[in-house]
Amino acid sequence: MTEISERTAALSITSLSVTFSTDAGAVDAVRDVSYEVFPGEVLAIVGESGSGKSVSSRTAIGLLPHTAQVRGTVTVGAHTITAMSDKQLTAIRGGEISMVFQEPGAALDPLFTVGFQIAEAVRAHTNTSRRAAKARAIELLRTVGLPDPEHRVDFYPHQLSGGQKQRVMIAIALACEPKVIIADEPTTALDVTVQAEILELLRDLRDRTGSAIVLITHNMGVVADLADRVVVMRSGKVVETAPVEQLFAAPREQYTRDLLAAVPHLGAGLEPTAEPVSPIAPQPDSASGPDPVRPADRSNSDASVSGADSSEEVTSPENVLEVRDLVVEFPGALGRAAFRAVDSVSFSIARGETLGLVGESGSGKTTIGRCVAALQRPSAGVIRVQGQELTGLSERRLRPMRRRLGFVFQDPATSLNPRLTVGQCVAEPLVVHRAVAGAELRSRVRGILDAVQLPEGTESRYPHELSGGQRQRASLARALVLNPDLLVADEPTSALDVSVQARVLELFAELQREFGWACLFVSHDLAVVDQLAARIMVLRNGSVVEQGTRDEILRHPSQEYTQRLVAAVPVPDPVEQRRRRAASAALFAADGAG
């Protein structure tokens, strides 16, 4: 741990309170919060979504909306942030203090290339020519692990995957090596191998430049790997502050203990042969619904892989989804060859089953999900839902099929209509498909919002008035409101804190057990996939590396690539994680010497 005694804080927050004026009334987001972070220290702020952790840190960079009323003092070095004008704040952003935002899709400007946006951050605080700034942009993209940076420096944000866009955001934040870096969920959209590289990058920057880092995250493995001290927040207040090892070993408050208990652990998944289990009791009317085919009823576990090859309808499960030889190619720029994002991928998912789709960002996971949900047309291959082929259908013929498909997008900030209230966003599928109306519509919306733990009154608020985790829960509610046959979930828990994540995963298991929908679960969080998916498929560069049961892939992987993915998962134990990191460094040094 970094020594912090007898030094001036790089960032100091004293008696901070923040109140927002909303259409539903005043909301106290932060109440009398105090903490500080020192040069060369990583301070993690954890807590449930809506706890005020992002709001308190955004105050430090002066990025609160005009509806916010701020009381208290925030200082960055010699600058009193709470007393500065907008012009003064603009001058220190990026130079003295910078921020890695939680939702890169909303933070990046879609009209400019990523290289231009990085170069502008460099030129805003240094006397650098355009050519030198672009060279610095390429260097930063290479530093954060973006493949082929010389080429992708000229890409627009929509041409990059979610994880790649997050790496661009980190490059912008690091451009001028600021004294304070606020990292708001910096690894949310990243796969585990790149997450490990980014954490090492932040650790190196701290050690090399002495930057103070405020790490806002719900990933307790990341906290254990990087943080020196931890601030736990709940309902806008600080619950507990402690050194990281002390917090994990002997948390003082019951809330902290509950938070740590909800963290998913790799290896704690359900038995592969067991049906989905949920501690939540079935709803009273579940007996009247259809009796789903459960994973326990599938006597031949290979039947779901062979799909249409099986003709024994009595013993084989019903395949809700069948994908055969799927190919997706994107046209290249002038003079460049087409880019093959998905290369001859085949799989199937039975009713009541969840298939986990994992791999590094850019491996084709989201592209496959979008094709399955009929949001993107493949270049070749066959996609069948309930025996009906989707490929080649017109938009008119696709419309009734869309009612049977649910999709949870990776980035809720761009998937929810900002002009509609949350209630209207969730109700929209019911309205479009004319499922229900009037009082029944309002009841269905309120019921699904209750299920994803969004409080009364949320339906009258707008998406921008919710925290990132709350927006993701609203997005999940929208996908489930029609009770689809197939749910495509693209990182559905990536923005959720661990306690709500646990509840959402329980909700997944409960609804799947009741109604038997199939689920394609796209995620970089192997611990979450371990908890939910009976089978897992590993992708790399658009191709299948291996697929099999949860035990085969996560406990006994046969391919070196899968082994690296599993080894890169941080464990929520700072002592064990430090040992694992030292062992990896020693192995790397030995390989280099050899």
Coordinates of C-alpha atoms in Angstrom, one line a residue:
M1 CA 0.0 0.0 0.0
T2 CA 1.2 3.5 -0.8
E3 CA 2.3 5.6 2.2
I4 CA 0.1 8.7 2.5
S5 CA 1.0 10.2 5.8
E6 CA 2.2 13.8 6.1
R7 CA 1.3 14.7 2.5
T8 CA -1.1 17.1 0.9
A9 CA -4.2 15.5 -0.6
A10 CA -4.4 15.6 -4.4
L11 CA -8.2 15.6 -4.1
S12 CA -10.1 16.6 -1.0
I13 CA -13.9 16.5 -0.5
T14 CA -15.2 18.0 2.7
S15 CA -18.9 18.0 3.9
L16 CA -20.2 17.7 0.4
S17 CA -24.0 17.6 -0.2
V18 CA -25.6 17.5 -3.7
T19 CA -29.3 17.9 -4.3
F20 CA -30.9 17.6 -7.8
S21 CA -34.1 19.3 -8.8
T22 CA -36.3 16.9 -10.8
D23 CA -39.8 16.8 -12.1
A24 CA -40.6 14.4 -9.3
G25 CA -39.2 16.7 -6.7
A26 CA -35.8 17.3 -5.0
V27 CA -33.4 14.3 -4.8
D28 CA -30.6 14.3 -2.2
A29 CA -27.9 12.4 -4.1
V30 CA -25.0 13.1 -1.7
R31 CA -25.3 14.0 2.0
D32 CA -22.4 15.3 4.0
V33 CA -19.7 13.2 2.3
S34 CA -16.0 13.7 3.1
Y35 CA -12.9 11.8 1.8
E36 CA -9.5 12.5 0.3
V37 CA -7.0 10.8 -2.0
F38 CA -3.3 11.4 -2.0
P39 CA -0.7 11.5 -4.8
G40 CA 0.3 7.9 -5.8
E41 CA -2.8 6.4 -4.1
V42 CA -5.8 4.6 -5.5
L43 CA -9.0 5.2 -3.6
A44 CA -11.9 3.0 -4.5
I45 CA -15.4 4.2 -4.0
V46 CA -18.0 1.3 -4.0
G47 CA -21.7 1.0 -3.3
E48 CA -24.9 0.3 -5.0
S49 CA -26.1 2.2 -8.0
G50 CA -27.7 5.5 -6.8
S51 CA -25.4 5.6 -3.7
G52 CA -23.9 8.9 -4.8
K53 CA -20.4 7.6 -5.7
S54 CA -20.4 8.9 -9.2
V55 CA -22.1 12.2 -8.3
S56 CA -19.5 13.0 -5.5
S57 CA -16.7 12.4 -7.9
R58 CA -18.2 14.3 -10.8
T59 CA -18.4 17.3 -8.5
A60 CA -14.6 17.2 -8.4
I61 CA -14.4 17.9 -12.1
G62 CA -17.3 20.3 -12.2
L63 CA -19.5 18.1 -14.5
L64 CA -22.8 18.3 -12.6
P65 CA -25.9 19.7 -14.4
H66 CA -27.4 23.1 -13.6
T67 CA -30.2 21.4 -11.7
A68 CA -27.6 20.4 -9.0
Q69 CA -27.3 22.4 -5.8
V70 CA -23.9 21.9 -4.2
R71 CA -22.8 22.6 -0.6
G72 CA -19.4 21.8 0.9
T73 CA -15.9 22.1 -0.5
V74 CA -14.0 20.2 -3.2
T75 CA -10.3 21.0 -3.8
V76 CA -7.9 19.6 -6.4
G77 CA -4.4 20.6 -5.3
A78 CA -4.5 24.4 -4.9
H79 CA -7.8 24.7 -6.8
T80 CA -11.1 25.1 -5.0
I81 CA -13.4 23.4 -7.6
T82 CA -16.6 24.5 -5.9
A83 CA -15.7 28.2 -6.2
M84 CA -14.6 28.1 -9.9
S85 CA -16.4 29.4 -12.9
D86 CA -17.1 27.2 -16.0
K87 CA -14.2 28.8 -17.9
Q88 CA -11.8 28.1 -15.0
L89 CA -13.0 24.5 -14.8
T90 CA -12.5 24.0 -18.5
A91 CA -8.9 25.1 -18.2
I92 CA -8.0 22.4 -15.6
R93 CA -10.1 19.5 -17.0
G94 CA -7.7 17.1 -18.7
G95 CA -4.6 18.8 -17.4
E96 CA -5.0 18.8 -13.6
I97 CA -7.8 16.3 -13.4
S98 CA -9.4 14.0 -15.9
M99 CA -12.2 11.4 -16.0
V100 CA -12.8 8.0 -17.6
F101 CA -16.6 7.9 -18.1
Q102 CA -18.8 4.9 -17.5
E103 CA -20.6 4.9 -20.8
P104 CA -18.1 5.6 -23.7
G105 CA -20.9 5.3 -26.3
A106 CA -22.4 8.5 -24.9
A107 CA -19.2 10.3 -24.1
L108 CA -17.5 10.1 -27.5
D109 CA -18.6 12.4 -30.2
P110 CA -20.0 10.4 -33.1
L111 CA -19.1 13.1 -35.7
F112 CA -15.3 12.9 -35.2
T113 CA -12.7 10.2 -35.4
V114 CA -11.3 8.8 -32.2
G115 CA -7.9 10.0 -33.2
F116 CA -9.1 13.5 -33.6
Q117 CA -10.8 13.5 -30.2
I118 CA -7.6 12.2 -28.5
A119 CA -5.5 14.7 -30.4
E120 CA -7.8 17.6 -29.3
A121 CA -7.4 16.6 -25.7
V122 CA -3.6 16.7 -26.1
R123 CA -3.6 20.1 -28.0
A124 CA -6.0 21.7 -25.4
H125 CA -3.3 21.6 -22.7
T126 CA 0.0 21.5 -24.7
N127 CA 1.6 23.5 -27.4
T128 CA 1.6 20.6 -29.9
S129 CA 1.2 20.6 -33.7
R130 CA -1.6 18.6 -35.3
R131 CA 0.8 16.0 -36.7
A132 CA 2.5 15.5 -33.3
A133 CA -0.9 15.3 -31.6
K134 CA -2.0 12.5 -34.0
A135 CA 1.3 10.7 -33.4
R136 CA 0.6 11.0 -29.6
A137 CA -3.0 9.7 -30.2
I138 CA -1.6 6.6 -32.0
E139 CA 0.9 6.1 -29.1
L140 CA -1.9 6.3 -26.6
L141 CA -4.1 3.9 -28.5
R142 CA -1.2 1.4 -28.6
T143 CA -0.7 1.9 -24.9
V144 CA -4.3 1.0 -24.0
G145 CA -4.1 -2.1 -26.2
L146 CA -6.3 -1.1 -29.2
P147 CA -5.3 -3.4 -32.1
D148 CA -3.8 -1.8 -35.3
P149 CA -3.7 1.8 -33.8
E150 CA -2.2 3.3 -37.0
H151 CA -5.4 2.3 -38.9
R152 CA -8.0 2.6 -36.2
V153 CA -6.9 6.1 -35.2
D154 CA -9.1 7.2 -38.2
F155 CA -12.1 5.2 -37.1
Y156 CA -15.3 6.8 -35.9
P157 CA -16.8 5.6 -32.5
H158 CA -19.5 3.5 -34.2
Q159 CA -16.8 1.4 -35.9
L160 CA -15.5 0.1 -32.6
S161 CA -16.8 -2.4 -30.1
G162 CA -17.9 -1.3 -26.7
G163 CA -14.6 -2.4 -25.1
Q164 CA -12.6 -0.7 -27.8
K165 CA -14.5 2.6 -27.2
Q166 CA -13.8 2.3 -23.5
R167 CA -10.1 2.0 -24.3
V168 CA -10.3 5.2 -26.4
M169 CA -11.9 7.0 -23.3
I170 CA -9.0 5.8 -21.2
A171 CA -6.5 7.1 -23.8
I172 CA -8.2 10.5 -23.7
A173 CA -8.0 10.6 -19.9
L174 CA -4.3 9.7 -19.9
A175 CA -3.4 12.1 -22.7
C176 CA -1.8 14.8 -20.5
E177 CA -0.9 12.6 -17.5
P178 CA -3.1 14.5 -15.0
K179 CA -2.5 14.7 -11.3
V180 CA -5.9 13.2 -10.5
I181 CA -7.7 10.6 -12.6
I182 CA -11.4 9.8 -11.8
A183 CA -12.1 6.4 -13.3
D184 CA -15.8 5.8 -13.3
E185 CA -16.2 2.1 -14.0
P186 CA -13.1 2.0 -16.2
T187 CA -13.3 -1.7 -16.9
T188 CA -17.0 -2.2 -17.2
A189 CA -17.0 -2.9 -20.9
L190 CA -13.7 -4.7 -21.1
D191 CA -12.9 -8.4 -21.3
V192 CA -10.8 -9.9 -18.5
T193 CA -7.5 -9.9 -20.3
V194 CA -7.8 -6.3 -21.4
Q195 CA -9.1 -5.4 -18.0
A196 CA -5.9 -6.8 -16.5
E197 CA -3.8 -4.8 -18.9
I198 CA -5.8 -1.6 -18.1
L199 CA -5.4 -2.1 -14.4
E200 CA -1.7 -2.6 -14.9
L201 CA -1.6 0.6 -17.0
L202 CA -3.3 2.6 -14.3
R203 CA -1.0 1.1 -11.7
D204 CA 2.1 2.0 -13.8
L205 CA 0.8 5.6 -14.4
R206 CA 0.3 6.0 -10.6
D207 CA 3.8 4.7 -9.9
R208 CA 5.5 6.6 -12.7
T209 CA 3.8 10.0 -12.4
G210 CA 2.4 9.9 -8.8
S211 CA -1.1 10.5 -10.1
A212 CA -3.9 10.0 -7.6
I213 CA -6.7 7.7 -8.8
V214 CA -10.3 7.7 -7.7
L215 CA -11.7 4.3 -8.8
I216 CA -15.5 4.1 -8.9
T217 CA -16.5 0.5 -9.5
H218 CA -18.9 -2.3 -8.5
N219 CA -16.3 -4.9 -9.4
M220 CA -14.8 -6.0 -6.1
G221 CA -12.1 -8.1 -7.9
V222 CA -10.9 -4.8 -9.5
V223 CA -10.9 -3.2 -6.0
A224 CA -8.9 -6.0 -4.6
D225 CA -6.4 -5.8 -7.4
L226 CA -5.8 -2.0 -7.6
A227 CA -7.1 -0.1 -4.6
D228 CA -5.1 1.1 -1.5
R229 CA -8.1 2.3 0.4
V230 CA -11.9 1.9 0.0
V231 CA -14.8 4.2 0.7
V232 CA -18.2 2.4 0.9
M233 CA -21.3 4.6 0.2
R234 CA -25.0 4.0 0.6
S235 CA -27.9 6.3 -0.1
G236 CA -25.6 9.3 -0.5
K237 CA -23.6 8.8 2.7
V238 CA -20.2 7.3 3.6
V239 CA -20.8 4.0 5.4
E240 CA -17.3 2.9 6.0
T241 CA -13.7 3.8 5.0
A242 CA -10.8 1.4 5.5
P243 CA -7.5 0.1 3.9
V244 CA -8.4 -2.5 1.3
E245 CA -7.0 -5.5 3.1
Q246 CA -8.8 -4.6 6.3
L247 CA -12.1 -4.0 4.5
F248 CA -12.1 -7.4 2.8
A249 CA -10.8 -9.3 5.9
A250 CA -12.9 -7.7 8.6
P251 CA -15.6 -5.3 7.3
R252 CA -17.0 -3.3 10.2
E253 CA -20.5 -2.5 8.9
Q254 CA -23.2 -5.1 8.0
Y255 CA -23.9 -3.3 4.7
T256 CA -20.3 -3.9 3.7
R257 CA -20.5 -7.5 4.7
D258 CA -23.6 -7.9 2.6
L259 CA -22.0 -6.2 -0.4
L260 CA -19.0 -8.6 -0.2
A261 CA -21.2 -11.6 0.2
A262 CA -23.0 -10.8 -3.1
V263 CA -19.8 -10.8 -5.2
P264 CA -19.9 -13.7 -7.7
H265 CA -16.9 -16.0 -7.5
L266 CA -15.5 -18.0 -10.4
G267 CA -16.1 -21.7 -9.6
A268 CA -19.3 -21.1 -7.6
G269 CA -21.6 -21.8 -10.5
L270 CA -24.5 -24.3 -10.5
E271 CA -23.9 -27.9 -11.3
P272 CA -24.0 -28.3 -15.1
T273 CA -26.7 -31.0 -14.9
A274 CA -29.0 -29.1 -12.5
E275 CA -32.0 -27.1 -13.6
P276 CA -31.8 -23.3 -13.0
V277 CA -32.2 -22.7 -9.3
S278 CA -33.4 -19.5 -7.6
P279 CA -33.8 -18.7 -4.0
I280 CA -36.9 -16.6 -5.0
A281 CA -40.1 -18.5 -4.6
P282 CA -42.2 -18.9 -7.8
Q283 CA -45.1 -16.5 -8.3
P284 CA -48.5 -17.8 -7.3
D285 CA -49.7 -18.0 -10.9
S286 CA -46.7 -19.9 -12.2
A287 CA -48.5 -23.2 -12.1
S288 CA -51.0 -22.0 -14.6
G289 CA -48.3 -21.2 -17.2
P290 CA -46.7 -23.5 -19.7
D291 CA -44.4 -26.2 -18.3
P292 CA -41.0 -25.3 -19.7
V293 CA -38.5 -27.9 -20.9
R294 CA -35.7 -27.6 -18.3
P295 CA -32.0 -28.4 -18.7
A296 CA -32.5 -31.4 -16.3
D297 CA -35.0 -32.9 -18.8
R298 CA -32.3 -33.1 -21.5
S299 CA -31.0 -36.6 -21.4
N300 CA -28.5 -36.0 -24.2
S301 CA -26.4 -32.9 -23.5
D302 CA -25.0 -33.0 -27.0
A303 CA -28.5 -32.7 -28.6
S304 CA -28.5 -28.9 -28.1
V305 CA -25.2 -28.7 -30.0
S306 CA -26.2 -30.9 -32.9
G307 CA -29.6 -29.1 -33.1
A308 CA -31.4 -30.0 -36.3
D309 CA -29.4 -33.2 -36.8
S310 CA -31.6 -34.9 -34.1
S311 CA -35.0 -36.3 -35.2
E312 CA -36.2 -37.8 -32.0
E313 CA -38.7 -35.2 -30.9
V314 CA -39.7 -37.2 -27.8
T315 CA -36.3 -37.3 -26.1
S316 CA -34.7 -34.2 -27.7
P317 CA -35.3 -30.7 -26.3
E318 CA -37.0 -28.0 -28.3
N319 CA -34.4 -25.8 -29.9
V320 CA -35.6 -22.2 -29.7
L321 CA -32.6 -20.9 -31.6
E322 CA -30.5 -22.6 -34.3
V323 CA -27.5 -20.9 -35.9
R324 CA -25.6 -22.6 -38.7
D325 CA -22.4 -21.4 -40.5
L326 CA -23.0 -17.7 -39.6
V327 CA -20.8 -15.3 -41.4
V328 CA -20.8 -11.5 -41.0
E329 CA -18.6 -9.3 -43.1
F330 CA -18.3 -5.5 -43.1
P331 CA -17.1 -3.7 -46.2
G332 CA -13.7 -2.2 -46.0
A333 CA -12.8 1.4 -46.8
L334 CA -11.8 2.3 -50.3
G335 CA -9.0 0.0 -51.4
R336 CA -9.3 -2.2 -48.3
A337 CA -10.6 -5.8 -48.1
A338 CA -13.8 -6.6 -46.3
F339 CA -13.5 -7.3 -42.6
R340 CA -14.9 -10.7 -41.4
A341 CA -16.3 -10.1 -37.9
V342 CA -18.0 -13.6 -37.6
D343 CA -16.5 -16.6 -39.3
S344 CA -18.6 -19.8 -39.8
V345 CA -20.2 -19.9 -36.3
S346 CA -22.7 -22.6 -35.4
F347 CA -24.7 -23.3 -32.2
S348 CA -28.2 -23.9 -30.9
I349 CA -30.0 -23.1 -27.6
A350 CA -32.8 -25.2 -26.2
R351 CA -35.9 -24.0 -24.4
G352 CA -35.0 -23.1 -20.8
E353 CA -31.3 -23.1 -21.5
T354 CA -28.7 -20.3 -21.3
L355 CA -25.6 -20.3 -23.6
G356 CA -22.8 -18.1 -22.4
L357 CA -20.9 -16.3 -25.2
V358 CA -17.5 -15.1 -24.0
G359 CA -14.3 -13.7 -25.6
E360 CA -12.3 -10.5 -25.8
S361 CA -13.8 -7.3 -27.1
G362 CA -13.9 -7.4 -30.9
S363 CA -14.3 -11.2 -31.0
G364 CA -17.7 -10.9 -32.6
K365 CA -19.9 -11.6 -29.5
T366 CA -22.2 -8.6 -29.9
T367 CA -22.4 -9.0 -33.7
I368 CA -23.7 -12.5 -33.3
G369 CA -26.2 -11.3 -30.7
R370 CA -27.5 -8.6 -33.0
C371 CA -27.9 -11.1 -35.9
V372 CA -29.8 -13.5 -33.7
A373 CA -32.1 -10.6 -32.6
A374 CA -32.7 -9.6 -36.2
L375 CA -31.0 -6.2 -35.7
Q376 CA -28.3 -7.0 -38.2
R377 CA -28.4 -9.1 -41.4
P378 CA -25.7 -11.7 -41.8
S379 CA -23.6 -12.1 -44.9
A380 CA -24.2 -15.9 -45.0
G381 CA -25.6 -18.7 -42.8
V382 CA -28.9 -19.7 -41.3
I383 CA -30.7 -18.4 -38.2
R384 CA -33.9 -20.1 -37.1
V385 CA -36.1 -19.1 -34.1
Q386 CA -38.7 -21.7 -33.2
G387 CA -38.1 -23.3 -36.6
Q388 CA -38.7 -20.2 -38.6
E389 CA -35.8 -18.8 -40.6
L390 CA -35.0 -15.1 -40.0
T391 CA -32.5 -14.6 -42.7
G392 CA -34.0 -13.0 -45.8
L393 CA -37.3 -12.0 -44.2
S394 CA -38.6 -8.5 -45.1
E395 CA -39.1 -6.0 -42.3
R396 CA -42.9 -6.5 -42.5
R397 CA -42.5 -10.3 -42.0
L398 CA -39.9 -9.8 -39.3
R399 CA -42.2 -7.5 -37.2
P400 CA -44.4 -10.3 -35.6
M401 CA -41.2 -12.3 -34.9
R402 CA -39.6 -9.4 -33.0
R403 CA -42.3 -9.9 -30.3
R404 CA -40.7 -13.3 -29.5
L405 CA -37.2 -11.7 -29.1
G406 CA -35.9 -9.6 -26.3
F407 CA -32.6 -7.7 -26.3
V408 CA -30.7 -6.1 -23.5
F409 CA -28.2 -3.7 -24.9
Q410 CA -24.7 -3.2 -23.5
D411 CA -25.0 0.6 -23.3
P412 CA -28.3 1.7 -21.7
A413 CA -27.6 5.4 -22.2
T414 CA -27.9 5.0 -25.9
S415 CA -30.6 2.3 -26.0
L416 CA -33.3 4.2 -24.0
N417 CA -35.1 7.1 -25.7
P418 CA -34.1 10.3 -23.9
R419 CA -37.4 12.0 -24.9
L420 CA -39.5 9.3 -23.1
T421 CA -39.9 8.7 -19.4
V422 CA -38.6 5.4 -18.0
G423 CA -42.2 4.1 -17.8
Q424 CA -42.8 5.0 -21.4
C425 CA -39.6 3.3 -22.5
V426 CA -40.5 0.1 -20.7
A427 CA -44.1 0.2 -22.0
E428 CA -43.1 0.9 -25.6
P429 CA -42.9 -2.8 -26.7
L430 CA -46.3 -3.4 -25.2
V431 CA -47.7 -0.5 -27.1
V432 CA -46.0 -1.3 -30.4
H433 CA -47.2 -4.9 -30.4
R434 CA -50.7 -3.9 -29.0
A435 CA -50.3 -6.4 -26.1
V436 CA -52.2 -4.5 -23.4
A437 CA -53.5 -1.0 -22.7
G438 CA -54.8 1.2 -20.0
A439 CA -54.6 0.1 -16.4
E440 CA -53.2 -3.3 -17.4
L441 CA -50.4 -1.6 -19.2
R442 CA -49.5 0.5 -16.2
S443 CA -49.7 -2.6 -14.0
R444 CA -47.4 -4.6 -16.2
V445 CA -44.9 -1.8 -16.3
R446 CA -44.9 -1.3 -12.5
G447 CA -44.6 -5.0 -12.0
I448 CA -41.5 -5.4 -14.1
L449 CA -39.9 -2.3 -12.6
D450 CA -40.5 -3.8 -9.2
A451 CA -38.9 -7.1 -10.4
V452 CA -35.7 -5.2 -11.3
Q453 CA -35.7 -3.2 -8.1
L454 CA -36.5 0.2 -9.5
P455 CA -38.5 2.2 -6.8
E456 CA -41.9 3.7 -7.1
G457 CA -41.8 7.0 -9.0
T458 CA -39.0 5.8 -11.4
E459 CA -41.5 5.5 -14.2
S460 CA -42.1 9.3 -14.2
R461 CA -38.4 10.1 -14.4
Y462 CA -36.2 10.4 -17.6
P463 CA -33.3 8.1 -18.4
H464 CA -30.7 10.9 -17.8
E465 CA -32.1 11.3 -14.2
L466 CA -31.0 7.7 -13.3
S467 CA -27.6 6.3 -12.4
G468 CA -25.9 4.0 -14.9
G469 CA -27.0 0.9 -13.0
Q470 CA -30.6 2.1 -12.8
R471 CA -30.6 2.7 -16.5
Q472 CA -29.4 -0.8 -17.1
R473 CA -32.2 -2.2 -14.9
A474 CA -34.7 -0.2 -16.9
S475 CA -33.2 -1.6 -20.1
L476 CA -33.6 -5.1 -18.7
A477 CA -37.2 -4.5 -17.7
R478 CA -37.9 -3.3 -21.3
A479 CA -36.5 -6.5 -22.8
L480 CA -38.5 -8.8 -20.4
V481 CA -41.9 -7.0 -20.5
L482 CA -43.2 -9.1 -23.4
N483 CA -42.0 -12.4 -21.9
P484 CA -40.0 -13.3 -25.0
D485 CA -39.1 -16.9 -26.3
L486 CA -35.5 -15.8 -26.7
L487 CA -33.6 -13.2 -24.8
V488 CA -30.3 -11.9 -26.1
A489 CA -28.5 -10.3 -23.2
D490 CA -25.4 -8.3 -24.2
E491 CA -23.5 -7.5 -21.0
P492 CA -26.8 -7.2 -19.0
T493 CA -25.2 -6.9 -15.6
S494 CA -22.0 -4.9 -16.6
A495 CA -23.3 -1.6 -15.1
L496 CA -24.9 -3.2 -12.0
D497 CA -23.4 -3.2 -8.5
V498 CA -22.9 -6.6 -7.0
S499 CA -25.9 -6.8 -4.8
V500 CA -28.3 -5.7 -7.6
Q501 CA -26.4 -8.0 -10.0
A502 CA -27.1 -10.9 -7.7
R503 CA -30.8 -10.0 -7.6
V504 CA -30.9 -9.7 -11.4
L505 CA -29.3 -13.1 -11.9
E506 CA -31.8 -14.6 -9.5
L507 CA -34.5 -12.9 -11.6
F508 CA -33.1 -14.4 -14.7
A509 CA -33.2 -17.9 -13.2
E510 CA -36.7 -17.4 -11.8
L511 CA -38.3 -16.2 -15.1
Q512 CA -36.5 -18.8 -17.1
R513 CA -37.7 -21.5 -14.9
E514 CA -41.3 -20.2 -15.1
F515 CA -41.5 -19.5 -18.8
G516 CA -38.7 -21.5 -20.3
W517 CA -37.3 -18.9 -22.6
A518 CA -33.9 -19.5 -24.2
C519 CA -31.1 -17.1 -23.5
L520 CA -27.9 -16.1 -25.4
F521 CA -25.9 -14.4 -22.6
V522 CA -23.0 -12.3 -23.9
S523 CA -20.5 -11.3 -21.2
H524 CA -16.9 -10.7 -20.4
D525 CA -17.5 -11.5 -16.7
L526 CA -16.7 -15.2 -16.4
A527 CA -17.9 -15.4 -12.8
V528 CA -21.4 -14.2 -13.9
V529 CA -21.4 -16.6 -16.9
D530 CA -20.4 -19.4 -14.5
Q531 CA -23.3 -18.6 -12.3
L532 CA -25.9 -18.5 -15.1
A533 CA -25.0 -20.5 -18.2
A534 CA -25.1 -24.3 -18.5
R535 CA -23.0 -24.2 -21.7
I536 CA -20.3 -21.7 -22.8
M537 CA -18.9 -20.9 -26.2
V538 CA -15.5 -19.1 -26.4
L539 CA -14.9 -16.7 -29.4
R540 CA -11.7 -15.2 -30.7
N541 CA -11.4 -13.0 -33.8
G542 CA -14.9 -14.1 -35.0
S543 CA -14.2 -17.9 -34.7
V544 CA -15.2 -20.5 -32.1
V545 CA -12.2 -21.5 -30.0
E546 CA -14.0 -24.1 -28.0
Q547 CA -17.5 -24.8 -26.6
G548 CA -18.8 -27.2 -23.9
T549 CA -20.3 -27.4 -20.5
R550 CA -19.5 -24.8 -17.8
D551 CA -17.2 -27.3 -16.1
E552 CA -15.3 -28.1 -19.2
I553 CA -14.7 -24.5 -20.2
L554 CA -14.1 -22.8 -16.9
R555 CA -12.5 -25.6 -14.8
H556 CA -10.8 -27.7 -17.5
P557 CA -10.2 -25.5 -20.6
S558 CA -8.4 -27.3 -23.4
Q559 CA -7.3 -24.3 -25.4
E560 CA -4.5 -21.9 -24.3
Y561 CA -6.6 -18.9 -25.2
T562 CA -9.4 -20.0 -22.8
Q563 CA -6.8 -20.7 -20.1
R564 CA -5.6 -17.1 -20.4
L565 CA -9.1 -15.8 -20.1
V566 CA -9.8 -17.8 -16.9
A567 CA -6.4 -16.9 -15.4
A568 CA -7.0 -13.1 -15.9
V569 CA -10.1 -13.0 -13.8
P570 CA -9.3 -10.9 -10.6
V571 CA -10.4 -12.5 -7.4
P572 CA -12.1 -10.4 -4.6
D573 CA -9.3 -10.9 -2.1
P574 CA -6.4 -8.4 -2.1
V575 CA -3.9 -10.8 -0.6
E576 CA -4.6 -13.6 -3.0
Q577 CA -4.8 -11.2 -5.9
R578 CA -1.4 -9.7 -5.1
R579 CA 0.0 -13.2 -5.0
R580 CA -1.5 -14.1 -8.3
R581 CA -0.2 -10.9 -9.9
A582 CA 3.3 -11.6 -8.5
A583 CA 3.2 -15.1 -9.9
S584 CA 2.1 -13.9 -13.3
A585 CA 4.9 -11.3 -13.3
A586 CA 7.5 -13.9 -12.3
L587 CA 6.3 -16.2 -15.1
F588 CA 6.4 -13.4 -17.6
A589 CA 10.0 -12.5 -16.6
A590 CA 11.0 -16.2 -16.8
D591 CA 9.5 -16.5 -20.3
G592 CA 11.3 -13.3 -21.3
A593 CA 14.7 -14.5 -20.0
G594 CA 14.2 -17.8 -21.8

